[in-house]
XYZ file of C-alpha atoms in Angstrom:
139
model
C 94.870 29.136 -19.776
C 94.822 25.786 -17.952
C 92.254 24.385 -20.481
C 94.906 25.005 -23.364
C 97.627 23.283 -21.268
C 95.493 20.188 -21.166
C 94.486 20.393 -24.864
C 98.340 21.125 -25.646
C 99.991 18.483 -23.481
C 97.555 15.684 -22.638
C 94.829 15.404 -25.201
C 96.887 14.590 -28.314
C 98.460 11.822 -26.319
C 95.145 10.434 -25.386
C 93.684 10.770 -28.882
C 96.807 9.150 -30.742
C 95.895 5.479 -31.524
C 92.829 5.491 -29.381
C 90.891 3.377 -31.760
C 93.403 0.556 -31.008
C 94.552 1.092 -27.386
C 91.053 1.616 -25.923
C 89.669 -1.611 -27.548
C 91.091 -3.452 -24.719
C 89.584 -4.567 -21.270
C 88.476 -1.673 -19.178
C 90.714 -3.147 -16.280
C 93.738 -2.393 -18.334
C 92.613 1.164 -19.021
C 91.653 1.896 -15.286
C 94.902 3.346 -14.577
C 94.788 5.715 -17.459
C 91.095 6.792 -16.496
C 92.315 7.636 -12.958
C 95.284 9.514 -13.969
C 93.395 11.682 -16.442
C 90.610 12.244 -13.862
C 93.218 13.244 -11.270
C 94.926 15.621 -13.629
C 91.664 17.299 -14.590
C 91.074 17.640 -10.810
C 94.336 19.230 -10.103
C 94.002 21.638 -13.120
C 90.665 22.758 -12.085
C 91.539 23.030 -8.564
C 88.687 20.921 -7.459
C 88.042 18.760 -4.184
C 87.894 15.042 -4.406
C 84.036 15.103 -3.755
C 83.619 16.826 -7.113
C 81.886 14.339 -9.637
C 84.098 13.271 -12.696
C 81.258 14.246 -15.099
C 81.540 17.882 -13.847
C 85.352 17.826 -14.616
C 84.863 16.656 -17.993
C 81.969 19.202 -18.701
C 83.753 22.104 -17.555
C 86.577 21.276 -19.892
C 84.271 20.349 -22.849
C 85.764 16.799 -22.888
C 84.516 13.348 -23.543
C 85.709 10.411 -21.358
C 88.114 8.104 -22.836
C 85.690 5.379 -23.675
C 83.303 7.970 -25.402
C 86.309 9.221 -27.281
C 86.987 5.600 -28.440
C 83.485 5.301 -29.669
C 83.467 8.707 -31.348
C 86.819 7.717 -33.268
C 85.641 4.431 -34.436
C 82.403 6.101 -35.759
C 84.440 8.845 -37.538
C 86.724 6.020 -39.277
C 83.584 4.381 -40.392
C 82.130 7.486 -41.565
C 85.443 8.486 -43.501
C 85.546 5.089 -45.124
C 81.899 5.037 -46.347
C 81.354 8.679 -47.393
C 84.690 10.336 -48.251
C 87.289 9.780 -50.658
C 90.236 7.338 -50.248
C 92.646 10.095 -49.432
C 91.227 10.500 -45.794
C 91.750 6.834 -44.891
C 94.559 4.290 -45.791
C 93.803 1.890 -48.717
C 93.598 -1.051 -46.604
C 90.235 0.257 -45.506
C 88.755 0.407 -49.008
C 86.521 -2.643 -48.721
C 86.524 -2.841 -44.903
C 82.718 -1.719 -44.455
C 80.117 -2.884 -47.140
C 76.403 -2.034 -47.080
C 73.872 -4.779 -47.116
C 72.132 -3.593 -50.387
C 75.600 -4.456 -52.033
C 75.390 -7.938 -50.614
C 71.574 -8.698 -51.467
C 68.683 -6.925 -53.032
C 66.048 -7.970 -50.530
C 64.085 -5.068 -48.874
C 64.775 -5.258 -45.160
C 64.930 -2.826 -42.387
C 68.652 -2.768 -42.465
C 69.060 -2.691 -46.149
C 70.705 0.703 -45.912
C 72.752 -0.495 -42.900
C 76.411 -1.818 -42.864
C 76.800 -5.791 -43.352
C 77.868 -7.373 -40.319
C 79.764 -10.633 -40.286
C 79.579 -12.661 -37.144
C 82.607 -13.146 -35.463
C 83.461 -16.614 -34.148
C 85.430 -15.623 -30.840
C 85.031 -12.954 -28.264
C 88.462 -11.375 -29.642
C 86.719 -10.945 -32.740
C 83.946 -8.931 -31.307
C 86.713 -6.617 -29.986
C 87.803 -5.827 -33.466
C 87.189 -2.318 -34.944
C 85.310 -3.558 -37.860
C 82.785 -5.240 -35.712
C 82.488 -2.495 -33.186
C 82.211 0.200 -35.771
C 79.415 -1.606 -37.602
C 77.370 -2.477 -34.329
C 77.753 1.290 -33.130
C 76.660 2.505 -36.537
C 73.905 0.064 -37.172
C 72.320 -0.509 -33.494
C 73.709 2.616 -31.703
C 76.005 2.746 -28.824
C 75.912 0.106 -26.039
């Protein structure tokens, strides 16, 4: 019953717009991490010594940073492999495969084409992060 309460009243608020708001610095999200961990601890009636990973595992949850990565990867997948009805039209040419750019047979010819951002802020954009997660794995 307590798990249903969490999924009904907390989880939707965490998931809404997580691709955008979790793209910031970890220090800005620290308060959200702590509140979520505290809430999980209270709902499960666990002492402070209980590891956070155990709290998430018992509710079958991912942490906020892992949810962020998952949602970005789902966005990339929807843009590449599904019809345009699942994503807004602005994402129609957001991700391009390397074999659409050139015909060379390279290791990443089936991977996504990555444009190198010039600034640190450019490295935090969803397009760059999604491409890196898909091509090179999660950091």
